[in-house]
JSON list of C-alpha atoms in Angstrom, two decimals:
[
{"chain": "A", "resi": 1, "resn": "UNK", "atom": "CA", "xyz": [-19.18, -24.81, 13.50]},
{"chain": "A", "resi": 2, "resn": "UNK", "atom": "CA", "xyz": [-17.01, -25.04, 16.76]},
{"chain": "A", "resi": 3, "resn": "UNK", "atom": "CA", "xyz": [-15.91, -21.16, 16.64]},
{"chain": "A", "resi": 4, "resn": "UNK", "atom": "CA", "xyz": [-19.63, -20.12, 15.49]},
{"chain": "A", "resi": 5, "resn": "UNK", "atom": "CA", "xyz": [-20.72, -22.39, 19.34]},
{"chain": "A", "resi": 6, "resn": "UNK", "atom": "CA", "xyz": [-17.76, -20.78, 20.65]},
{"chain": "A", "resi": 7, "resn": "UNK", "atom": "CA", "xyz": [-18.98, -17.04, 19.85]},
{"chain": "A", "resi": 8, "resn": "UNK", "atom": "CA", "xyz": [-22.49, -17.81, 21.10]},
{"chain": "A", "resi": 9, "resn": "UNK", "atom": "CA", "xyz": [-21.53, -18.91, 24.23]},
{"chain": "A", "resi": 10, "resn": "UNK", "atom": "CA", "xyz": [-19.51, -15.79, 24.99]},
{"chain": "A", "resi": 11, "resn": "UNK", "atom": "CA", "xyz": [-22.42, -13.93, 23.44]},
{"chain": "A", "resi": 12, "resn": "UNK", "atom": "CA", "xyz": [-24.62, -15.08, 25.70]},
{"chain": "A", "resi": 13, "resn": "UNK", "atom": "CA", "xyz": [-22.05, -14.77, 28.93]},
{"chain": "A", "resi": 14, "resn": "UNK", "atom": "CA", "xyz": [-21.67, -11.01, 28.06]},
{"chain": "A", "resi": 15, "resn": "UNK", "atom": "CA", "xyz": [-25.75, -10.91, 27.95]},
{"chain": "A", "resi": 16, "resn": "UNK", "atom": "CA", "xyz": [-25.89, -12.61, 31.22]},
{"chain": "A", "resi": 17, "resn": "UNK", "atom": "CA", "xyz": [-23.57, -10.34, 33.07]},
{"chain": "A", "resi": 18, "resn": "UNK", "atom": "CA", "xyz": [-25.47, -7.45, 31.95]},
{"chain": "A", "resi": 19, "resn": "UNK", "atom": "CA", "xyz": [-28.53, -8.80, 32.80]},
{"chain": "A", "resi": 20, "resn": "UNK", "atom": "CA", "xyz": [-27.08, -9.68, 36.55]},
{"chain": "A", "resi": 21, "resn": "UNK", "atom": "CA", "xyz": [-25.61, -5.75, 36.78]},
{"chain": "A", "resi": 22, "resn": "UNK", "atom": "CA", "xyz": [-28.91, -4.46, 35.74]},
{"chain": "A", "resi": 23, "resn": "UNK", "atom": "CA", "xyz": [-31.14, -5.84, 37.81]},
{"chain": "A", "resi": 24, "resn": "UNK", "atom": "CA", "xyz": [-28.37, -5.71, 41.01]},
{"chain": "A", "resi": 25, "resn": "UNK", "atom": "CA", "xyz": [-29.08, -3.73, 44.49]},
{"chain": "A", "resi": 26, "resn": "UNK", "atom": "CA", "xyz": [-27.24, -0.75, 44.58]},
{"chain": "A", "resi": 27, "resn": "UNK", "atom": "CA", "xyz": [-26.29, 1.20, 48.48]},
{"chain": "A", "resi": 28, "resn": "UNK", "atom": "CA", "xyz": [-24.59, 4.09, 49.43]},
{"chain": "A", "resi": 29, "resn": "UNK", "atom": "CA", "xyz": [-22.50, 4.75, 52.09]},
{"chain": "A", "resi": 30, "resn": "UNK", "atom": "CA", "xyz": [-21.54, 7.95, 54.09]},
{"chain": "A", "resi": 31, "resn": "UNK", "atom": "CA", "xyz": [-18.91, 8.36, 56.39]},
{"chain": "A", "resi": 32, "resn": "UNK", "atom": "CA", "xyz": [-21.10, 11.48, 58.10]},
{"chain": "A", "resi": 33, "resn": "UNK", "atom": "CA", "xyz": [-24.57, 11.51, 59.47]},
{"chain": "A", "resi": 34, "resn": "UNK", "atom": "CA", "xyz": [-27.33, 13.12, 56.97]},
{"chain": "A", "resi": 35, "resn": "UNK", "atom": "CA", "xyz": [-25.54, 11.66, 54.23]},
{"chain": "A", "resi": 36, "resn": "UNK", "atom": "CA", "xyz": [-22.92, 14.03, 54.28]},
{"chain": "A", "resi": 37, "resn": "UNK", "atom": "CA", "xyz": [-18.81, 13.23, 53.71]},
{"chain": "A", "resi": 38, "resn": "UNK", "atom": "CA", "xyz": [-16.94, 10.51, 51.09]},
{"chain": "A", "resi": 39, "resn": "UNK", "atom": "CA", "xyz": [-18.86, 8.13, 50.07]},
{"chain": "A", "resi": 40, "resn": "UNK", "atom": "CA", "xyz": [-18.78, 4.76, 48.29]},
{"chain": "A", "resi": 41, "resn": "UNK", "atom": "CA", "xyz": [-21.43, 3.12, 46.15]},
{"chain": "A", "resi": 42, "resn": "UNK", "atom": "CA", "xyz": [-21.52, -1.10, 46.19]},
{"chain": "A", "resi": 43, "resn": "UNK", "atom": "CA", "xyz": [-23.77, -3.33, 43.71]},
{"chain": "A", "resi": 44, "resn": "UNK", "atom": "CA", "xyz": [-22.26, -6.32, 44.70]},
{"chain": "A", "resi": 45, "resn": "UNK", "atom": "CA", "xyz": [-21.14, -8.15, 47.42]},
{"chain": "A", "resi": 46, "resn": "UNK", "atom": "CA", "xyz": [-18.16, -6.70, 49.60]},
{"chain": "A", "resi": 47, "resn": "UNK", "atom": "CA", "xyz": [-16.63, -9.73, 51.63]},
{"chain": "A", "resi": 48, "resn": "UNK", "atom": "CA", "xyz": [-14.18, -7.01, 53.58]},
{"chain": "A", "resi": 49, "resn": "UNK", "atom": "CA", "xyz": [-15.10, -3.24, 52.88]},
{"chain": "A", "resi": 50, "resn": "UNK", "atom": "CA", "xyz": [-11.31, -2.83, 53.91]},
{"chain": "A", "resi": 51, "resn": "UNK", "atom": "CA", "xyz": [-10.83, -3.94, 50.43]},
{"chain": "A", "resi": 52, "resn": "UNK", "atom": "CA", "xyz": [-12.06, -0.29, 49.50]},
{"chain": "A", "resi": 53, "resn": "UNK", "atom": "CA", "xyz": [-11.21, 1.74, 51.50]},
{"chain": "A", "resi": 54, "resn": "UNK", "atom": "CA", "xyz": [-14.31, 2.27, 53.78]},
{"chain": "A", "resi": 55, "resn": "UNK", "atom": "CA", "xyz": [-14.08, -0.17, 56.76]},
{"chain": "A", "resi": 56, "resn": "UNK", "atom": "CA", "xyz": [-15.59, 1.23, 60.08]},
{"chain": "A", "resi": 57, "resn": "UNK", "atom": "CA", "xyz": [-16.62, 4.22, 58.27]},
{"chain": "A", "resi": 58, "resn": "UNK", "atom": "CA", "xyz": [-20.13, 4.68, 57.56]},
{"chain": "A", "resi": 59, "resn": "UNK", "atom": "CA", "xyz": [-22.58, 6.78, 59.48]},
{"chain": "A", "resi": 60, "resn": "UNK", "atom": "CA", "xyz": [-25.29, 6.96, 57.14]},
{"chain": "A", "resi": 61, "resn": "UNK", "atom": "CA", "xyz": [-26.35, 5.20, 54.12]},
{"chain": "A", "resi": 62, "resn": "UNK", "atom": "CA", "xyz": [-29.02, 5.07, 51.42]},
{"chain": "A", "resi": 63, "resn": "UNK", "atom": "CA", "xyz": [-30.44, 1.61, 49.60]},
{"chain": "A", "resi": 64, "resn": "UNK", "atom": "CA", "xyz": [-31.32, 2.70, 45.72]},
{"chain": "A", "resi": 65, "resn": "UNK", "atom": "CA", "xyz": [-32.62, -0.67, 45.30]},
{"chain": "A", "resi": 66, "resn": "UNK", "atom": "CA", "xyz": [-32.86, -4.50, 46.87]},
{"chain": "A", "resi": 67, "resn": "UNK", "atom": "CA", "xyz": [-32.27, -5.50, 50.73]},
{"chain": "A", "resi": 68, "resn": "UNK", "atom": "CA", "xyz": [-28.86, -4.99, 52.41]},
{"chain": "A", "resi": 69, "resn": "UNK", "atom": "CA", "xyz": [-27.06, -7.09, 55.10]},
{"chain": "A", "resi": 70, "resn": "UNK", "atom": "CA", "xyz": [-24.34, -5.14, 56.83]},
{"chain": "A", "resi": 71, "resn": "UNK", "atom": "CA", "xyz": [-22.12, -7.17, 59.23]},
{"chain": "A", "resi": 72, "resn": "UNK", "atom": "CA", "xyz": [-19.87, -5.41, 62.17]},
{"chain": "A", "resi": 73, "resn": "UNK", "atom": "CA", "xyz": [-16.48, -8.33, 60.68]},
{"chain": "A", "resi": 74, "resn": "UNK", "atom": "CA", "xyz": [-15.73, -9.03, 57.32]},
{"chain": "A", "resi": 75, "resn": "UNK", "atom": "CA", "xyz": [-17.35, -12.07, 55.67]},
{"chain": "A", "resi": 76, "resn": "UNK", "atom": "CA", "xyz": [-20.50, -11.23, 57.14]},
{"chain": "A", "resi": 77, "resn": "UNK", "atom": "CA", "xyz": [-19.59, -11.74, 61.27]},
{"chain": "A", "resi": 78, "resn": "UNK", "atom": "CA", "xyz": [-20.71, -10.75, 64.00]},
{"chain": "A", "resi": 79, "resn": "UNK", "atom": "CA", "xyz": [-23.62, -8.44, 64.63]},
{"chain": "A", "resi": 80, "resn": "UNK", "atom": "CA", "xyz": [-25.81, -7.94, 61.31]},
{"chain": "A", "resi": 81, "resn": "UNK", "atom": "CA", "xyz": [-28.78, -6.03, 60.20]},
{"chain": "A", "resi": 82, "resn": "UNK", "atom": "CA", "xyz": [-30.88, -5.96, 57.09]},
{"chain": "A", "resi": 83, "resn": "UNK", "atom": "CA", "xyz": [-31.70, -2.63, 55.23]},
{"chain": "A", "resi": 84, "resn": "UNK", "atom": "CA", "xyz": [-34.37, -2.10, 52.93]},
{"chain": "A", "resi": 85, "resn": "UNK", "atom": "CA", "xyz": [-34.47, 0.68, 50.70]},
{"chain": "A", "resi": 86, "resn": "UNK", "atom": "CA", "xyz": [-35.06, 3.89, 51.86]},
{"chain": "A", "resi": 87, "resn": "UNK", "atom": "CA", "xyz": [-32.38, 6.61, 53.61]},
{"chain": "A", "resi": 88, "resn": "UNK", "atom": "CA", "xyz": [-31.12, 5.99, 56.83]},
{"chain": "A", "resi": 89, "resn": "UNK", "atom": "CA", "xyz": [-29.76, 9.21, 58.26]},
{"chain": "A", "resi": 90, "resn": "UNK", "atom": "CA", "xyz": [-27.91, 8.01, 61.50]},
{"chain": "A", "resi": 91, "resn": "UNK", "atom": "CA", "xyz": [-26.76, 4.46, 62.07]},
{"chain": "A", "resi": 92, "resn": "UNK", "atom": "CA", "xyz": [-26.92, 4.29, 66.43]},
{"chain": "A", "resi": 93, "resn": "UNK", "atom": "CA", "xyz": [-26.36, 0.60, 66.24]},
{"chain": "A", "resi": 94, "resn": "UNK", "atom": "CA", "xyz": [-24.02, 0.49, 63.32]},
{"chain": "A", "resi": 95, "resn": "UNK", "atom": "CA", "xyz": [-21.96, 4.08, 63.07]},
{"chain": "A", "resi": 96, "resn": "UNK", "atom": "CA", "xyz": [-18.51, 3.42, 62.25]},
{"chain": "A", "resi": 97, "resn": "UNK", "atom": "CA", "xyz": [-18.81, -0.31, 62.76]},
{"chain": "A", "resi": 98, "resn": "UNK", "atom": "CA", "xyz": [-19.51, -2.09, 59.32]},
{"chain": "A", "resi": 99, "resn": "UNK", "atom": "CA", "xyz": [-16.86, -4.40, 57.67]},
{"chain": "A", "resi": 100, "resn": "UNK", "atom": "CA", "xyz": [-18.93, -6.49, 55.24]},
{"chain": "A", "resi": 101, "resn": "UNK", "atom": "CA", "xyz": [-22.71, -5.93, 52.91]},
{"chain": "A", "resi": 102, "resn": "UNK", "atom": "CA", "xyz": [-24.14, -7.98, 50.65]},
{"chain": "A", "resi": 103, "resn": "UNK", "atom": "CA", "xyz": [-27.28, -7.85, 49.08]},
{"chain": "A", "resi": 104, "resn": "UNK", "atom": "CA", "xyz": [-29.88, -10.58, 50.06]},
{"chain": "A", "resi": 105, "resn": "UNK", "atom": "CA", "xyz": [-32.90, -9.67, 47.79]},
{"chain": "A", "resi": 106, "resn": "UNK", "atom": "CA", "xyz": [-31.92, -8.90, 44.03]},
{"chain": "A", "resi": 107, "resn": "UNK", "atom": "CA", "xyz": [-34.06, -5.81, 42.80]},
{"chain": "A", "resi": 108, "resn": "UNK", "atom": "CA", "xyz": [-36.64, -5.81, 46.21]},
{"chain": "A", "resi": 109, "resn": "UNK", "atom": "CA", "xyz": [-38.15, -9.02, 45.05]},
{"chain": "A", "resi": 110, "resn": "UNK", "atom": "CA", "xyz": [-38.02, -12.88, 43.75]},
{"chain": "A", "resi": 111, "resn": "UNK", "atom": "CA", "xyz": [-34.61, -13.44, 45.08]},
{"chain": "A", "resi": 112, "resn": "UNK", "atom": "CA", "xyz": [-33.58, -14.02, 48.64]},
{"chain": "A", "resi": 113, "resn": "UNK", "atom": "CA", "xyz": [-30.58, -15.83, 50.06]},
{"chain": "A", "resi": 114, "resn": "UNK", "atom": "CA", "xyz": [-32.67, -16.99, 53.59]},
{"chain": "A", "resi": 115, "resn": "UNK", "atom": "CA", "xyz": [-36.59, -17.40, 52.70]},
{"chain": "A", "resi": 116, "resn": "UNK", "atom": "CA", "xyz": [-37.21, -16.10, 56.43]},
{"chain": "A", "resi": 117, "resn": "UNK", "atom": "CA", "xyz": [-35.38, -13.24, 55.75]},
{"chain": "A", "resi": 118, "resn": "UNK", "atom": "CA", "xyz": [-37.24, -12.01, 52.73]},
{"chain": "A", "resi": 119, "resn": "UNK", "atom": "CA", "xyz": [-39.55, -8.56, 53.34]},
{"chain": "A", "resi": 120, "resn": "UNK", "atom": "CA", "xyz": [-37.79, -5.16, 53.49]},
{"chain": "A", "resi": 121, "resn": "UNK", "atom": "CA", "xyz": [-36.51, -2.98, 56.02]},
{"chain": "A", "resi": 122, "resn": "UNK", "atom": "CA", "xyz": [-33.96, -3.25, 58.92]},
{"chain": "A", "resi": 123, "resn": "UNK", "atom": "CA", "xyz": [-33.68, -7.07, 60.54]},
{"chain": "A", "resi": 124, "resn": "UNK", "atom": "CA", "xyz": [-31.19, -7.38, 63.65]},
{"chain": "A", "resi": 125, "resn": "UNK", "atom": "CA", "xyz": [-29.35, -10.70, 64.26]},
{"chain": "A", "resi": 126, "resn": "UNK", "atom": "CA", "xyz": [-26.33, -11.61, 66.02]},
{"chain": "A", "resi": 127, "resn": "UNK", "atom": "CA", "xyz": [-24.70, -14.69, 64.61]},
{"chain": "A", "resi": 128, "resn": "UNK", "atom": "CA", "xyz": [-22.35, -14.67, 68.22]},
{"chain": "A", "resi": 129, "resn": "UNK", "atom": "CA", "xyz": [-26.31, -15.72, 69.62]},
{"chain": "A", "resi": 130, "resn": "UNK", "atom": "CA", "xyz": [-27.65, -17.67, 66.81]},
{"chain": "A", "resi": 131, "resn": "UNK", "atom": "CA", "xyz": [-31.68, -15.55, 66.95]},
{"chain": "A", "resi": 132, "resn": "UNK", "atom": "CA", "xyz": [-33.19, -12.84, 66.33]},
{"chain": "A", "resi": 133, "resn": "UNK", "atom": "CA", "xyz": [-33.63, -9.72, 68.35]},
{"chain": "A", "resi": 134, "resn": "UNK", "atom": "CA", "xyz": [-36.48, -10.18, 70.59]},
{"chain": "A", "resi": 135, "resn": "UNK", "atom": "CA", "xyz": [-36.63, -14.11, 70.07]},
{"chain": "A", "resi": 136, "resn": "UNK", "atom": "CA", "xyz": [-36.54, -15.82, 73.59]},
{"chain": "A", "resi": 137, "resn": "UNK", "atom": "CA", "xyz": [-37.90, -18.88, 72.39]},
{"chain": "A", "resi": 138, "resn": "UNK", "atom": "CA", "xyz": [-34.60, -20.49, 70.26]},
{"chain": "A", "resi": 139, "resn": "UNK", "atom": "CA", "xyz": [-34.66, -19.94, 66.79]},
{"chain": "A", "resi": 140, "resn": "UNK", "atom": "CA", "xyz": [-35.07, -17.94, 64.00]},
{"chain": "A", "resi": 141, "resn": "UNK", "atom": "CA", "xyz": [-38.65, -16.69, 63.27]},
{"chain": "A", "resi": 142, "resn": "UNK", "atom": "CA", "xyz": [-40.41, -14.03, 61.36]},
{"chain": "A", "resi": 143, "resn": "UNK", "atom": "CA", "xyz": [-40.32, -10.38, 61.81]},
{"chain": "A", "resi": 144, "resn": "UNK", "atom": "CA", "xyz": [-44.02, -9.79, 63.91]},
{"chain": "A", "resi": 145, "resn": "UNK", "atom": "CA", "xyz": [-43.92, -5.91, 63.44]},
{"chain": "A", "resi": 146, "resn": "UNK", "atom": "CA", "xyz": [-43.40, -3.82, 60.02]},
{"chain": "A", "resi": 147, "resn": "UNK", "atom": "CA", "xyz": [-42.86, 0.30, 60.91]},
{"chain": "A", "resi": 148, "resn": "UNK", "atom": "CA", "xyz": [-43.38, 2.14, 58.01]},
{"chain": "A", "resi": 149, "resn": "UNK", "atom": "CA", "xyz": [-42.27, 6.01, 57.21]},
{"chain": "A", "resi": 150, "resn": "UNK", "atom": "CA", "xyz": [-44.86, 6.39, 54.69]},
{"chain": "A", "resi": 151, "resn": "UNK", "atom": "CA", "xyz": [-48.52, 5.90, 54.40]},
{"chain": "A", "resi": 152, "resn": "UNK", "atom": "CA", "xyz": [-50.12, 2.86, 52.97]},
{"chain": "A", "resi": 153, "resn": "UNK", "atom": "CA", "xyz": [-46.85, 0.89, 53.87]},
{"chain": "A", "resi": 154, "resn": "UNK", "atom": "CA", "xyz": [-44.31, 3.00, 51.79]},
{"chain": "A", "resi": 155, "resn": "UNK", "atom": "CA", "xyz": [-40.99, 4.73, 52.08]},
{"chain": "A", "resi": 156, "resn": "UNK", "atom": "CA", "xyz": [-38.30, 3.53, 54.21]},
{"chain": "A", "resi": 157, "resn": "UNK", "atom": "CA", "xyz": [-39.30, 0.60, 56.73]},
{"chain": "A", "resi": 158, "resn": "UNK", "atom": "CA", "xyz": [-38.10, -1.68, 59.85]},
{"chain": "A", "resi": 159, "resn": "UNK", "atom": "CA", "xyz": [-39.06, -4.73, 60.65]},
{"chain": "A", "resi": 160, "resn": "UNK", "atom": "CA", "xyz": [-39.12, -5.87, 64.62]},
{"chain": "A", "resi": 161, "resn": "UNK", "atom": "CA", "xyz": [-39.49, -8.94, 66.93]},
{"chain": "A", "resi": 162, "resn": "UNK", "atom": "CA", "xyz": [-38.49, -7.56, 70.49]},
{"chain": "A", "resi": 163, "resn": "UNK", "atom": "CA", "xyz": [-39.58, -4.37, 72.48]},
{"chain": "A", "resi": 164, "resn": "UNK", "atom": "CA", "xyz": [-37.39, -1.42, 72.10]},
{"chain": "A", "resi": 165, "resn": "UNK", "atom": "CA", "xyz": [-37.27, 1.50, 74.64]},
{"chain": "A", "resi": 166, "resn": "UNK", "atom": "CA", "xyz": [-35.93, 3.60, 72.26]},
{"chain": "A", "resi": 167, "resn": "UNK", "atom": "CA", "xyz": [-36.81, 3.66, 67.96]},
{"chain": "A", "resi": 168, "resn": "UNK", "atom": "CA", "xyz": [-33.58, 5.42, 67.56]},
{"chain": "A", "resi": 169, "resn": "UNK", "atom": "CA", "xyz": [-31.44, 2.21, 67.95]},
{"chain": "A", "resi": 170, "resn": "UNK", "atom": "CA", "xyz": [-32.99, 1.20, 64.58]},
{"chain": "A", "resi": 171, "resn": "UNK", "atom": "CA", "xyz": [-32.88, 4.84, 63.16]},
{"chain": "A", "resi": 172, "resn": "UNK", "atom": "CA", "xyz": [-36.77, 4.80, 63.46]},
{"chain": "A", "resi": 173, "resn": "UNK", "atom": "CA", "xyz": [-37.75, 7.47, 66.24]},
{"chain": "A", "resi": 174, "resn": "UNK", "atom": "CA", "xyz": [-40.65, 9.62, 65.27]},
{"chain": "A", "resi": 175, "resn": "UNK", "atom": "CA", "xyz": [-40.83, 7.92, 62.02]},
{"chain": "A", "resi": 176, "resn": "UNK", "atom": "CA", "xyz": [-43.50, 5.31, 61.76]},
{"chain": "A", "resi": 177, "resn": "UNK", "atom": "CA", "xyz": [-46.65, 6.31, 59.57]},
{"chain": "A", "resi": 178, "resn": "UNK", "atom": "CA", "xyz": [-48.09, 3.10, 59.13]},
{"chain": "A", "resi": 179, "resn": "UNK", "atom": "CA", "xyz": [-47.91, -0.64, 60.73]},
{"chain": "A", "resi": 180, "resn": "UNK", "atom": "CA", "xyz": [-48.21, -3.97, 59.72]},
{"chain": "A", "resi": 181, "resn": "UNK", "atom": "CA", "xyz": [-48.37, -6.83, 62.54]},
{"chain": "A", "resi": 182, "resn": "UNK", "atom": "CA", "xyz": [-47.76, -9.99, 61.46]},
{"chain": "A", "resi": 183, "resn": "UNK", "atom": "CA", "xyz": [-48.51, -11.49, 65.46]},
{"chain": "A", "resi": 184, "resn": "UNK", "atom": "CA", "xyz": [-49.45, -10.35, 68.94]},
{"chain": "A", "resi": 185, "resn": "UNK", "atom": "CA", "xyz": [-50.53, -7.41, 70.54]},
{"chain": "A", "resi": 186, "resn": "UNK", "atom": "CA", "xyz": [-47.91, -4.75, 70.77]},
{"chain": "A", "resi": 187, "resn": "UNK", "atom": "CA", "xyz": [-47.61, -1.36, 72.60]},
{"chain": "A", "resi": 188, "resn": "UNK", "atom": "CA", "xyz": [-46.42, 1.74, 70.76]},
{"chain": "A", "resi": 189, "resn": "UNK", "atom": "CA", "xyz": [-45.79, 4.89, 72.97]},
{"chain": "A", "resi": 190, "resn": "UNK", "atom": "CA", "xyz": [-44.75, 8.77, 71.97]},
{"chain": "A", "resi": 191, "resn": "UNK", "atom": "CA", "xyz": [-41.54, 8.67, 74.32]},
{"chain": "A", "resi": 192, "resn": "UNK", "atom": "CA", "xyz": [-38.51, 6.72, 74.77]},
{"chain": "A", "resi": 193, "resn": "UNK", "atom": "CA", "xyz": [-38.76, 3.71, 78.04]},
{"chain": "A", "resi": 194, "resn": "UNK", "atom": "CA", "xyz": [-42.94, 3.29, 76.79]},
{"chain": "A", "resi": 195, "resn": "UNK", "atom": "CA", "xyz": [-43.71, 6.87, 78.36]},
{"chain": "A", "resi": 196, "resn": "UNK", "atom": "CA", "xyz": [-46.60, 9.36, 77.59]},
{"chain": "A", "resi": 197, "resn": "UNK", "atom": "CA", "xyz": [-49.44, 8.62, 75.52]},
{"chain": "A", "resi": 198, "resn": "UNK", "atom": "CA", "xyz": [-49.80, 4.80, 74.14]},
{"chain": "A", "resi": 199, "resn": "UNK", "atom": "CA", "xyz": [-51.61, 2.75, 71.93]},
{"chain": "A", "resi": 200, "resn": "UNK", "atom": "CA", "xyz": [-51.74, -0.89, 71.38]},
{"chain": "A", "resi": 201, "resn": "UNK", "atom": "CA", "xyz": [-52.71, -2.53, 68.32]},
{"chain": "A", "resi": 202, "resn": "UNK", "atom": "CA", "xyz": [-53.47, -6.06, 67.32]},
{"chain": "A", "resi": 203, "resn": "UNK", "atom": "CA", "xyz": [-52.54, -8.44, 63.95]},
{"chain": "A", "resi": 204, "resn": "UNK", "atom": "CA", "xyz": [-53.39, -6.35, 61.02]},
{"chain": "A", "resi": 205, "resn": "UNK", "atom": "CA", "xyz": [-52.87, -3.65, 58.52]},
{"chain": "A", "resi": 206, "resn": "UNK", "atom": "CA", "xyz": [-52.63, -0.10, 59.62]},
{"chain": "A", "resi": 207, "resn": "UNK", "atom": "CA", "xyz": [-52.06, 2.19, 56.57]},
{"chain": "A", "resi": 208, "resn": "UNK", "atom": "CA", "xyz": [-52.37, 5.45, 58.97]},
{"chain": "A", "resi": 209, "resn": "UNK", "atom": "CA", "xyz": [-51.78, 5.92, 62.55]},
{"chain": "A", "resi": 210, "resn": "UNK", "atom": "CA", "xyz": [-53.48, 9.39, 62.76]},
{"chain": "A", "resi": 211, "resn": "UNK", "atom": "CA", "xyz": [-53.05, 10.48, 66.27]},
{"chain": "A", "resi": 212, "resn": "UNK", "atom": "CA", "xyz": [-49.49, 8.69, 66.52]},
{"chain": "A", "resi": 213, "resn": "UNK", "atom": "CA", "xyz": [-47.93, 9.58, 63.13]},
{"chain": "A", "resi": 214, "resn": "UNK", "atom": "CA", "xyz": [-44.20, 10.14, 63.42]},
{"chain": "A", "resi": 215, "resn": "UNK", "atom": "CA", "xyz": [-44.67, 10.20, 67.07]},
{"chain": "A", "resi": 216, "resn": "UNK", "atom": "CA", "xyz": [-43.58, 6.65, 67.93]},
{"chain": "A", "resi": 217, "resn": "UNK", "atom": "CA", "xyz": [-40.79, 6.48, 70.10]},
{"chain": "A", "resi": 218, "resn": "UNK", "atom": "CA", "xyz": [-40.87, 3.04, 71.82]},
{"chain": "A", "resi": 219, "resn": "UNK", "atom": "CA", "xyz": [-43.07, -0.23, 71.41]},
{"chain": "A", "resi": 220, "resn": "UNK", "atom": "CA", "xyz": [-42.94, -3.76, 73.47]},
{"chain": "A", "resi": 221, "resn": "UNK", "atom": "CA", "xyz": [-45.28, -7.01, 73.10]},
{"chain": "A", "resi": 222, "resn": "UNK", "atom": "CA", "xyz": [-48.10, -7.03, 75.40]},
{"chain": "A", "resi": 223, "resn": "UNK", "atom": "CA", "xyz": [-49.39, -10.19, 74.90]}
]
């Protein structure tokens, strides 16, 4: 009776694990731009990317599947963003500076590590300040602007708090197809430092931005 409990129980561990692996996140990362050079595929959570080989090296990367945190130090330090999935071509912020990623929603959904961290797309927080990008009033809070590359809210997405003068900090210039805004009034303009044409939209849903599609190069809070 004890060895029959005894092979259950590893029965079911061995089930478990596969379970975990198959619903896991999966990224790539490139050591060139346009996914080009070596690269290195992680489905679980690298503490030090030292550890394989690929510290300070990536330049472009592509989530398969969940949301990403990469960190500038190992265990997670420093200056960290959140990727969604989607394929991230250049890395402005981020290009040969990552140390550490883990994933922080299993599979895209039900599972998040930080409840105010939990939609997709790219997140910017500095743990040497304690907020979020764009956050002058103490404290974490949730992302008020979703940029989408698809229509309808689909393909590869960022999600915002502050103003940016230029998308391509965030690997988002020229991208954005549709918006989501969760609060405030914000401005979107075709050029870099809120030049040429504008627009400003209000909380809503946006599934196409018809005049302004992949033209968005800038956007700040209005009001």
């Amino acid at each position: 009776m004890e060895k029959n409990m005894k092979r259950l129980l590893a029965a079911a561990a061995i089930l478990a694990s596969f379970a975990q692996a198959a619903f896991a996140g999966e990224i790539t990362l490139f050591t060139d731009n346009d996914f080009r050079g070596a690269r290195v595929t992680i489905n679980r959570d690298a503490y030090n990317l030292a550890d394989i080989g690929f510290n300070d090296r990536a330049s472009s990367l592509i989530v398969r599947s969940g949301v990403w945190q990469l960190c500038e130090h190992k265990d997670f330090g420093g200056y960290c963003a959140e990727f969604g999935p989607g394929e991230y071509r250049e890395l402005p912020r981020f290009n040969d500076s990552i140390s550490s990623a883990r994933e922080v929603t299993r599979g895209g959904r039900g599972y998040d590590r930080d409840e105010r961290r939990g939609g997709p797309g790219w997140r910017d927080h500095d743990e040497r300040r304690g907020d979020w990008r764009g956050d002058d009033r103490g404290g974490p809070r949730g992302d008020a602007v979703q940029l989408f590359a698809g229509p309808r809210f689909e393909g590869a997405a960022v999600s915002l708090s502050g103003d940016f003068r230029s998308l391509n900090e965030v690997g988002f210039n020229d991208r954005a197809v549709s918006i989501i805004i969760n609060e405030g009034r914000w401005e979107f303009c075709e050029h870099g430092d809120f030049r040429g044409q504008c627009v400003v939209f209000g909380p809503g849903r946006y599934p196409f931005l018809e005049g302004m599609n992949n033209r968005i190069s800038s956007m700040r809070r209005v009001r």
